[in-house]
Amino acid sequence: MAEVEAQKAFSEAYAKARSMDEAALSHPSMDKDPVTWTEVIRSFHFKRLKEDAGLVGALGFGCIQAWLFLSCFAPSRFMGSIWVGEYSAMRQLMTFACYLLTSCLFAEVITARKPMVQASVLTIAAALASLSLSGSLFAGAGSEVIGALANVKCILSGSAMGYCLALWARHYAATGNHETLRIGEGLMTSVLVVAVCLLGSRFGIVSSVVLPLVTLGCLHWGLRLSRNAAKPPVQEKPASKNDVPMPPLPWRLMLGLIALGLGYGLCLGYSESTGSYPPSIVSVCLAVNALVGGILVVYAVQTGSNFGYSDACAVVLPLAVFGQCWISTFQNELLPVAAAAMRAAFLLFDCLLWLQLPKVYERTGTLKVFFLLRFCLEGSIFLGLSLRVLTFASTDILFKVVSVTACAMLLSALMLTFANNEVSNVWGFMPVPVMVGGRFSKACQQVKGDYGLTAREYEVMQLVMRGRNGTFIQDKLVISQSTFQTHMRNLYRKLDIHSNQELIDLLEEYIQKVDDRQ
């Protein structure tokens, strides 16, 4: 009798909460109370910045994004990137290659042995190399000296960026709260930093020295605040790196990332070679960063939930296909429009990887899959840039063939990535079957009552929780594929989730409540 009364009281309290403004409700994956516009504005107060690890992390993420853009994605004629001489494009690719090797291939190694010391040494060395190169440029040093310093600066800057990114990813994965809000704030911060650096050549030279040091300082301060918080881990992680199993690879997502990165790299390379990159393409990229960052912040505050793959499905595919088709067909005509579409598609995919990182890390205890996916995305950008550099001296026919091929690959890969129910399982993690028993039935019944599920939605949810795939559920319930997808969309909407894994997490919470009452 007491259990029935407790369940009734819980249902009434939840129904009252659901009747409130939806923006004030917390998404299950956010782990904290939802934010309001007043809190967002107040959060930029300096005293709050000294105490909030999340805000320091957002500032650090913005600095890393600005550093990466200025070093690898800005036009080679931009003075702040210290690209000098006839080998400017090759030096830009050299920096990008060092960044990729450090951040993606050696991520597990650098996060194991005194990583902050290594990152500090590399970052300070990169800043000193940039300072020496800047002094040599103004002093009119010989071309051989400037070229040697530029090469050293490329290697140090790329490696330091990779170290800082890997460390920030580990910190963000372990302490990520209000992920969408933090990523949006970071993007808007990067826009401000890059805009200041583009004011003149002297600002650019200063940025190549100061920006790495500011990034390192934010990283140090964020880690210090996290240690002082002494927040216990959500899930016990393996004690040894050898105990961490390699999760299954999400090959569909990898195909989409490779195709999108290749198309974006070709777009950047073509813009660079035609001479239309500065200033129009840079302005377009900054505008897209500001737009996407603003959308993420508004989305987080208004809905109280995280931006998911289902939201990106209707955005990424048409943007990417439109941008690549425009480049393949019209070449120089309205190139900034195509660049804006490709930049927006790339940025959405990049943000989605970051937004899903805390969940993936919580489930697996490793960053291997995340860094592998980043290598697929950014490595394919490097490939696209390299192809344009190699084909620059040839006719446009070769580039057209490569571009059309990339367009076809992009369309097929992205359609495969978001096909059917892969939107809900895009990371490739199959749901862990839940043990069927009394607790399972009670928890499912409570979810049904609290969220107002229909009888058919309840049946679909039970089968999904037991690890059944879509084909089995369709045969079991004698329903069509479209009907099954409709039930899944309704489940996601009513439960305010974005993946099957979040559905399992929600049920585990209810099972824990059942155990607590018993």
Coordinates of C-alpha atoms in Angstrom, one line a residue:
M1 CA 0.0 0.0 0.0
A2 CA 2.8 2.4 0.9
E3 CA 4.5 1.6 -2.4
V4 CA 1.3 2.5 -4.4
E5 CA 1.0 5.8 -2.5
A6 CA 4.6 6.6 -3.1
Q7 CA 4.3 5.9 -6.8
K8 CA 1.1 8.0 -7.0
A9 CA 2.9 10.9 -5.2
F10 CA 5.8 10.7 -7.6
S11 CA 3.5 10.7 -10.6
E12 CA 1.6 13.7 -9.4
A13 CA 4.8 15.6 -8.7
Y14 CA 6.2 14.8 -12.1
A15 CA 2.9 15.8 -13.9
K16 CA 3.1 19.1 -12.1
A17 CA 6.7 19.7 -13.3
R18 CA 5.7 18.8 -16.8
S19 CA 3.0 21.5 -16.8
M20 CA 5.6 24.2 -16.2
D21 CA 7.5 26.0 -18.9
E22 CA 9.4 23.4 -21.0
A23 CA 12.5 25.6 -21.0
A24 CA 12.8 25.1 -17.2
L25 CA 13.0 21.3 -17.5
S26 CA 16.3 19.6 -17.3
H27 CA 17.4 17.1 -20.0
P28 CA 18.5 13.7 -18.4
S29 CA 21.9 14.0 -19.9
M30 CA 22.7 17.5 -18.5
D31 CA 23.1 16.3 -14.9
K32 CA 22.4 19.8 -13.6
D33 CA 19.5 22.3 -13.3
P34 CA 18.6 24.0 -16.6
V35 CA 20.1 27.5 -17.2
T36 CA 18.2 30.7 -17.9
W37 CA 19.2 33.8 -19.9
T38 CA 19.9 35.6 -16.6
E39 CA 22.3 33.0 -15.5
V40 CA 24.0 33.0 -18.9
I41 CA 24.5 36.8 -18.7
R42 CA 25.7 36.7 -15.1
S43 CA 28.1 33.8 -15.9
F44 CA 30.4 36.1 -17.7
H45 CA 31.2 38.1 -14.5
F46 CA 34.8 37.8 -13.7
K47 CA 34.2 36.4 -10.2
R48 CA 32.0 33.6 -11.7
L49 CA 34.7 32.9 -14.2
K50 CA 37.2 32.3 -11.5
E51 CA 35.0 29.7 -9.8
D52 CA 33.1 27.9 -12.7
A53 CA 35.1 25.1 -14.4
G54 CA 32.5 24.9 -17.1
L55 CA 32.8 28.5 -18.1
V56 CA 36.6 28.3 -18.1
G57 CA 36.3 25.2 -20.2
A58 CA 34.1 27.1 -22.7
L59 CA 36.7 29.9 -22.9
G60 CA 39.5 27.3 -23.4
F61 CA 37.5 25.6 -26.1
G62 CA 37.0 28.9 -27.9
C63 CA 40.7 29.7 -27.7
I64 CA 41.6 26.3 -29.1
Q65 CA 39.1 26.6 -31.9
A66 CA 40.5 30.1 -32.8
W67 CA 44.1 28.8 -32.6
L68 CA 43.2 25.9 -34.9
F69 CA 41.4 28.2 -37.4
L70 CA 44.2 30.8 -37.6
S71 CA 46.9 28.1 -37.9
C72 CA 45.3 25.6 -40.3
F73 CA 42.2 27.1 -41.9
A74 CA 43.0 30.7 -42.3
P75 CA 44.4 31.8 -45.7
S76 CA 48.1 31.3 -46.2
R77 CA 48.5 35.0 -46.8
F78 CA 47.3 35.9 -43.4
M79 CA 50.2 37.5 -41.5
G80 CA 49.2 36.1 -38.1
S81 CA 49.8 32.6 -39.1
I82 CA 53.4 33.4 -40.0
W83 CA 53.1 31.8 -43.5
V84 CA 55.9 33.4 -45.4
G85 CA 57.7 32.6 -48.6
E86 CA 56.6 30.5 -51.6
Y87 CA 56.0 27.4 -49.5
S88 CA 53.3 29.0 -47.4
A89 CA 50.6 26.4 -48.3
M90 CA 53.0 23.5 -47.5
R91 CA 53.9 25.0 -44.1
Q92 CA 50.2 25.3 -43.4
L93 CA 49.7 21.6 -44.2
M94 CA 52.8 20.8 -42.1
T95 CA 51.1 22.4 -39.1
F96 CA 47.9 20.6 -39.7
A97 CA 49.7 17.2 -40.0
C98 CA 51.5 17.7 -36.7
Y99 CA 48.2 18.6 -35.1
L100 CA 46.5 15.5 -36.4
L101 CA 49.3 13.2 -35.4
T102 CA 49.5 14.6 -31.9
S103 CA 45.8 15.0 -31.1
C104 CA 44.4 11.8 -32.8
L105 CA 47.1 9.1 -33.1
F106 CA 49.0 9.8 -29.9
A107 CA 46.1 10.9 -27.7
E108 CA 46.2 7.9 -25.4
V109 CA 49.9 8.2 -24.9
I110 CA 50.0 11.9 -24.1
T111 CA 47.2 11.7 -21.6
A112 CA 49.0 9.0 -19.5
R113 CA 52.3 10.5 -18.4
K114 CA 52.4 14.1 -17.0
P115 CA 50.4 15.5 -19.9
M116 CA 50.2 19.1 -18.5
V117 CA 54.0 19.3 -18.2
Q118 CA 54.4 18.2 -21.8
A119 CA 51.6 20.5 -23.1
S120 CA 53.1 23.5 -21.2
V121 CA 56.6 22.9 -22.6
L122 CA 55.3 22.6 -26.2
T123 CA 53.0 25.6 -26.0
I124 CA 55.6 27.9 -24.5
A125 CA 58.1 26.7 -27.1
A126 CA 55.6 27.4 -29.9
A127 CA 55.0 30.9 -28.5
L128 CA 58.8 31.6 -28.3
A129 CA 59.3 30.3 -31.9
S130 CA 56.5 32.6 -33.1
L131 CA 58.0 35.5 -31.2
S132 CA 61.5 34.8 -32.7
L133 CA 60.0 34.5 -36.2
S134 CA 58.1 37.8 -35.8
G135 CA 61.3 39.5 -34.7
S136 CA 63.2 38.1 -37.6
L137 CA 60.5 39.3 -40.0
F138 CA 60.6 42.9 -38.7
A139 CA 64.4 42.8 -38.5
G140 CA 64.7 41.8 -42.1
A141 CA 66.6 38.6 -41.5
G142 CA 67.7 36.4 -44.4
S143 CA 65.2 34.1 -46.1
E144 CA 67.0 30.9 -45.0
V145 CA 66.7 31.9 -41.3
I146 CA 63.1 32.9 -41.7
G147 CA 62.3 29.7 -43.5
A148 CA 64.0 27.5 -40.8
L149 CA 62.2 29.4 -38.0
A150 CA 58.8 29.0 -39.9
N151 CA 59.3 25.3 -40.2
V152 CA 60.1 25.0 -36.5
K153 CA 57.1 27.1 -35.6
C154 CA 54.9 24.9 -37.7
I155 CA 56.0 21.7 -35.9
L156 CA 55.8 23.1 -32.4
S157 CA 52.5 24.9 -33.0
G158 CA 50.8 21.9 -34.5
S159 CA 52.0 19.5 -31.7
A160 CA 51.1 22.0 -29.0
M161 CA 47.6 22.3 -30.4
G162 CA 47.2 18.6 -30.5
Y163 CA 48.3 18.2 -26.8
C164 CA 46.0 20.9 -25.6
L165 CA 43.0 19.6 -27.5
A166 CA 43.6 16.0 -26.2
L167 CA 43.8 17.3 -22.6
W168 CA 40.8 19.5 -23.0
A169 CA 38.8 16.6 -24.4
R170 CA 39.7 14.4 -21.4
H171 CA 38.7 17.2 -19.0
Y172 CA 35.5 17.9 -20.9
A173 CA 34.5 14.2 -21.1
A174 CA 34.9 13.7 -17.4
T175 CA 33.2 16.9 -16.2
G176 CA 30.9 18.0 -19.1
N177 CA 27.7 19.6 -17.9
H178 CA 25.3 21.6 -20.0
E179 CA 27.3 20.5 -23.1
T180 CA 25.4 22.3 -25.7
L181 CA 25.6 25.6 -23.8
R182 CA 29.4 25.3 -23.3
I183 CA 30.1 24.4 -26.9
G184 CA 28.0 27.3 -28.1
E185 CA 29.7 29.8 -25.8
G186 CA 33.1 28.4 -27.0
L187 CA 32.2 29.0 -30.7
M188 CA 31.1 32.5 -30.0
T189 CA 34.4 33.1 -28.1
S190 CA 36.4 31.8 -31.0
V191 CA 34.6 34.3 -33.3
L192 CA 35.6 37.2 -31.1
V193 CA 39.2 36.0 -30.8
V194 CA 39.7 35.5 -34.6
A195 CA 38.0 38.9 -35.4
V196 CA 40.4 40.7 -33.1
C197 CA 43.4 38.9 -34.7
L198 CA 42.1 39.9 -38.2
L199 CA 42.1 43.6 -37.4
G200 CA 45.7 43.9 -38.8
S201 CA 48.9 42.2 -39.4
R202 CA 50.4 43.2 -36.0
F203 CA 47.3 41.8 -34.2
G204 CA 47.9 38.6 -36.1
I205 CA 51.5 38.3 -35.1
V206 CA 50.6 39.0 -31.4
S207 CA 47.9 36.4 -31.6
S208 CA 50.4 33.7 -32.7
V209 CA 52.4 34.4 -29.5
V210 CA 49.7 35.2 -26.9
L211 CA 46.8 32.9 -28.0
P212 CA 48.7 29.6 -27.3
L213 CA 49.6 31.0 -23.8
V214 CA 46.0 32.0 -23.1
T215 CA 44.8 28.6 -24.2
L216 CA 47.3 26.9 -21.9
G217 CA 46.3 29.2 -19.0
C218 CA 42.6 28.3 -19.4
L219 CA 43.4 24.6 -19.5
H220 CA 45.5 24.9 -16.3
W221 CA 42.8 26.8 -14.5
G222 CA 40.0 24.5 -15.6
L223 CA 41.8 21.4 -14.4
R224 CA 42.6 23.1 -11.1
L225 CA 38.9 24.0 -10.5
S226 CA 37.9 20.5 -11.4
R227 CA 40.3 19.0 -8.8
N228 CA 39.1 21.4 -6.2
A229 CA 35.5 20.4 -6.8
A230 CA 36.4 16.8 -5.9
K231 CA 33.4 15.5 -7.9
P232 CA 33.2 11.7 -7.7
P233 CA 33.2 9.9 -11.0
V234 CA 29.8 8.8 -12.4
Q235 CA 31.1 5.4 -13.3
E236 CA 34.2 3.5 -12.1
K237 CA 36.8 3.4 -14.9
P238 CA 39.3 0.7 -15.5
A239 CA 42.4 1.0 -13.4
S240 CA 44.8 0.3 -16.2
K241 CA 44.9 1.4 -19.8
N242 CA 45.3 -2.3 -20.8
D243 CA 41.9 -3.0 -19.2
V244 CA 40.1 -0.6 -21.5
P245 CA 38.5 -2.6 -24.3
M246 CA 38.3 -1.1 -27.8
P247 CA 34.6 -0.3 -28.4
P248 CA 33.0 -1.3 -31.7
L249 CA 33.8 1.2 -34.5
P250 CA 30.8 3.2 -35.8
W251 CA 31.7 2.6 -39.5
R252 CA 28.6 4.4 -40.8
L253 CA 29.5 7.5 -38.9
M254 CA 33.1 7.2 -40.1
L255 CA 32.0 7.2 -43.7
G256 CA 29.9 10.3 -43.3
L257 CA 32.8 12.1 -41.5
I258 CA 35.3 11.1 -44.2
A259 CA 33.0 12.3 -47.0
L260 CA 32.1 15.6 -45.3
G261 CA 35.8 16.3 -44.4
L262 CA 37.0 15.6 -47.9
G263 CA 34.3 17.9 -49.4
Y264 CA 35.2 20.7 -46.9
G265 CA 38.9 20.3 -47.6
L266 CA 38.4 20.6 -51.3
C267 CA 36.2 23.7 -50.8
L268 CA 39.0 25.3 -48.7
G269 CA 41.7 24.3 -51.1
Y270 CA 39.8 25.7 -54.1
S271 CA 39.0 28.9 -52.3
E272 CA 42.6 29.3 -51.5
S273 CA 43.9 28.7 -55.0
T274 CA 41.4 31.0 -56.7
G275 CA 42.5 33.9 -54.5
S276 CA 38.9 34.6 -53.3
Y277 CA 39.6 33.3 -49.8
P278 CA 40.5 36.6 -48.1
P279 CA 38.5 38.4 -46.9
S280 CA 35.1 37.0 -48.1
I281 CA 35.6 33.3 -47.1
V282 CA 37.1 34.2 -43.8
S283 CA 34.1 36.5 -43.1
V284 CA 31.8 33.8 -44.1
C285 CA 33.4 31.2 -41.8
L286 CA 33.3 33.6 -38.9
A287 CA 29.6 34.4 -39.6
V288 CA 28.8 30.7 -39.7
N289 CA 30.7 30.1 -36.4
A290 CA 28.7 32.9 -34.7
L291 CA 25.4 31.6 -36.1
V292 CA 26.0 28.0 -35.1
G293 CA 27.2 29.0 -31.7
G294 CA 24.3 31.3 -31.1
I295 CA 21.8 28.6 -32.2
L296 CA 23.4 26.1 -29.7
V297 CA 23.2 28.6 -26.9
V298 CA 19.5 29.5 -27.6
Y299 CA 18.7 25.8 -28.1
A300 CA 20.2 24.9 -24.7
V301 CA 18.5 27.8 -22.8
Q302 CA 15.1 27.5 -24.4
T303 CA 14.7 23.7 -24.5
G304 CA 16.9 22.7 -21.6
S305 CA 18.2 19.7 -23.7
N306 CA 21.2 18.8 -25.7
F307 CA 21.4 19.1 -29.5
G308 CA 21.1 15.6 -30.9
Y309 CA 21.7 13.7 -34.1
S310 CA 18.0 13.7 -35.0
D311 CA 18.1 17.5 -35.1
A312 CA 21.2 17.5 -37.3
C313 CA 19.8 14.9 -39.7
A314 CA 17.6 17.4 -41.5
V315 CA 20.3 20.1 -41.6
V316 CA 23.7 18.5 -42.3
L317 CA 22.7 16.5 -45.4
P318 CA 21.1 19.3 -47.5
L319 CA 23.8 21.8 -46.5
A320 CA 26.7 19.5 -47.4
V321 CA 25.2 18.3 -50.7
F322 CA 24.3 21.9 -51.7
G323 CA 27.7 23.2 -51.0
Q324 CA 29.6 20.5 -52.8
C325 CA 27.3 20.5 -55.8
W326 CA 27.6 24.3 -56.0
I327 CA 31.4 24.0 -56.1
S328 CA 31.4 21.2 -58.6
T329 CA 29.0 23.0 -61.0
F330 CA 29.5 26.7 -60.7
Q331 CA 33.2 26.9 -59.6
N332 CA 34.0 30.6 -58.9
E333 CA 30.5 31.9 -59.0
L334 CA 29.2 32.7 -55.6
L335 CA 31.9 30.6 -54.0
P336 CA 31.3 32.2 -50.5
V337 CA 27.8 30.7 -50.5
A338 CA 29.1 27.2 -51.1
A339 CA 31.8 27.8 -48.5
A340 CA 29.2 28.9 -46.0
A341 CA 27.1 25.7 -46.6
M342 CA 30.2 23.4 -46.3
R343 CA 31.4 25.3 -43.2
A344 CA 28.0 25.0 -41.5
A345 CA 27.8 21.2 -42.3
F346 CA 31.3 20.6 -41.0
L347 CA 30.7 22.7 -37.8
L348 CA 27.5 20.8 -37.0
F349 CA 29.2 17.5 -37.3
D350 CA 32.2 18.7 -35.3
C351 CA 29.9 20.0 -32.5
L352 CA 27.9 16.8 -32.4
L353 CA 31.1 14.8 -31.8
W354 CA 31.9 17.1 -28.9
L355 CA 28.3 17.0 -27.5
Q356 CA 28.3 13.2 -27.5
L357 CA 31.8 12.9 -26.0
P358 CA 30.7 12.8 -22.3
K359 CA 28.1 10.1 -22.9
V360 CA 30.5 8.0 -24.9
Y361 CA 33.3 8.4 -22.3
E362 CA 30.8 7.5 -19.5
R363 CA 29.9 4.3 -21.3
T364 CA 33.4 3.2 -22.4
G365 CA 35.9 4.9 -20.1
T366 CA 38.1 5.7 -23.1
L367 CA 38.6 8.4 -25.7
K368 CA 39.8 6.1 -28.4
V369 CA 36.7 6.1 -30.5
F370 CA 36.3 9.9 -30.2
F371 CA 39.8 10.6 -31.4
L372 CA 39.5 8.1 -34.2
L373 CA 36.4 9.8 -35.4
R374 CA 38.1 13.2 -35.2
F375 CA 40.9 11.8 -37.3
C376 CA 38.4 10.7 -39.9
L377 CA 36.9 14.1 -40.0
E378 CA 40.0 16.3 -39.9
G379 CA 42.3 13.9 -41.7
S380 CA 40.0 13.9 -44.7
I381 CA 40.1 17.7 -44.6
F382 CA 43.9 17.4 -44.7
L383 CA 43.5 15.1 -47.7
G384 CA 41.2 17.5 -49.5
L385 CA 43.6 20.4 -49.0
S386 CA 46.5 18.3 -50.1
L387 CA 44.6 17.2 -53.3
R388 CA 44.0 20.8 -54.2
V389 CA 47.7 21.7 -53.6
L390 CA 48.8 18.8 -55.8
T391 CA 46.4 19.6 -58.6
F392 CA 46.9 23.4 -58.5
A393 CA 49.2 23.4 -61.5
S394 CA 46.9 21.2 -63.6
T395 CA 43.8 22.2 -65.4
D396 CA 40.4 22.5 -63.7
I397 CA 39.3 19.2 -65.4
L398 CA 41.1 17.1 -62.8
F399 CA 39.6 19.1 -59.9
K400 CA 36.1 18.9 -61.4
V401 CA 36.5 15.1 -61.6
V402 CA 37.7 14.9 -58.0
S403 CA 35.0 17.3 -56.8
V404 CA 32.1 15.4 -58.5
T405 CA 33.4 12.2 -57.1
A406 CA 33.6 13.7 -53.6
C407 CA 30.0 15.0 -54.1
A408 CA 28.7 11.5 -54.9
M409 CA 30.6 10.0 -52.0
L410 CA 29.3 12.7 -49.7
L411 CA 25.7 12.1 -50.7
S412 CA 25.8 8.3 -50.4
A413 CA 27.8 8.3 -47.1
L414 CA 25.7 10.8 -45.3
M415 CA 22.5 9.1 -46.4
L416 CA 23.9 5.8 -45.1
T417 CA 25.0 7.5 -41.9
F418 CA 21.5 8.8 -41.2
A419 CA 19.6 5.8 -42.7
N420 CA 16.6 4.5 -40.8
N421 CA 17.2 4.1 -37.1
E422 CA 20.9 4.7 -37.4
V423 CA 20.1 8.2 -36.2
S424 CA 19.4 6.7 -32.8
N425 CA 22.4 4.5 -32.8
V426 CA 24.9 6.5 -34.9
W427 CA 27.8 5.9 -32.6
G428 CA 27.5 2.1 -33.2
F429 CA 26.9 1.2 -29.6
M430 CA 24.3 -1.6 -29.5
P431 CA 21.9 -1.3 -26.5
V432 CA 22.9 -3.5 -23.6
P433 CA 20.0 -5.9 -23.0
V434 CA 18.2 -5.3 -19.7
M435 CA 17.5 -8.2 -17.5
V436 CA 13.8 -9.0 -17.6
G437 CA 12.2 -9.4 -14.2
G438 CA 10.0 -7.8 -11.6
R439 CA 12.1 -4.6 -11.4
F440 CA 12.1 -4.3 -15.2
S441 CA 8.3 -4.5 -15.4
K442 CA 7.7 -2.1 -12.6
A443 CA 10.2 0.4 -14.1
C444 CA 8.6 0.2 -17.5
Q445 CA 5.1 0.6 -16.1
Q446 CA 6.3 3.7 -14.2
V447 CA 7.8 5.2 -17.3
K448 CA 4.6 4.5 -19.2
G449 CA 2.5 6.3 -16.6
D450 CA 4.8 9.3 -16.0
Y451 CA 5.3 10.1 -19.7
G452 CA 1.8 9.1 -21.1
L453 CA 2.9 6.4 -23.5
T454 CA 0.4 4.5 -25.5
A455 CA 0.0 0.7 -25.3
R456 CA 1.9 0.2 -28.6
E457 CA 4.7 2.7 -27.6
Y458 CA 5.0 0.8 -24.4
E459 CA 5.4 -2.5 -26.2
V460 CA 8.0 -1.0 -28.6
M461 CA 9.9 0.4 -25.6
Q462 CA 10.0 -2.9 -23.8
L463 CA 11.4 -4.7 -26.8
V464 CA 14.1 -2.0 -27.4
M465 CA 15.1 -2.2 -23.8
R466 CA 15.7 -6.0 -24.2
G467 CA 18.1 -5.3 -27.0
R468 CA 15.9 -6.2 -30.0
N469 CA 16.6 -4.6 -33.3
G470 CA 14.1 -2.9 -35.6
T471 CA 13.5 -5.9 -37.9
F472 CA 12.7 -8.2 -34.9
I473 CA 10.3 -5.6 -33.4
Q474 CA 8.5 -5.2 -36.8
D475 CA 8.0 -8.9 -37.1
K476 CA 7.0 -9.4 -33.5
L477 CA 4.4 -6.7 -33.5
V478 CA 3.4 -7.1 -37.1
I479 CA 4.0 -3.5 -38.0
S480 CA 5.6 -1.8 -41.0
Q481 CA 9.0 -0.1 -40.9
S482 CA 7.4 3.4 -41.2
T483 CA 5.1 2.6 -38.3
F484 CA 8.0 1.4 -36.2
Q485 CA 10.0 4.6 -37.0
T486 CA 6.9 6.7 -36.1
H487 CA 6.7 4.9 -32.7
M488 CA 10.4 5.5 -32.1
R489 CA 10.1 9.2 -32.9
N490 CA 7.2 9.6 -30.6
L491 CA 9.1 7.8 -27.8
Y492 CA 12.1 10.1 -28.3
R493 CA 9.8 13.2 -28.3
K494 CA 7.8 12.2 -25.2
L495 CA 10.9 11.0 -23.2
D496 CA 13.0 13.9 -24.4
I497 CA 15.9 11.7 -25.5
H498 CA 18.0 11.4 -28.6
S499 CA 19.3 7.8 -28.7
N500 CA 18.6 4.2 -27.6
Q501 CA 21.4 4.5 -25.1
E502 CA 19.7 7.4 -23.4
L503 CA 16.5 5.3 -23.3
I504 CA 18.4 2.6 -21.4
D505 CA 19.9 5.2 -19.0
L506 CA 16.4 6.5 -18.3
L507 CA 15.1 3.0 -17.5
E508 CA 18.1 2.3 -15.3
E509 CA 17.2 5.4 -13.3
Y510 CA 13.7 4.1 -12.8
I511 CA 15.0 0.7 -11.8
Q512 CA 17.2 2.3 -9.2
K513 CA 14.1 4.2 -7.8
V514 CA 12.3 0.8 -7.6
D515 CA 15.2 -0.7 -5.7
D516 CA 15.4 2.3 -3.3
R517 CA 11.7 2.0 -2.5
Q518 CA 12.1 -1.7 -1.7

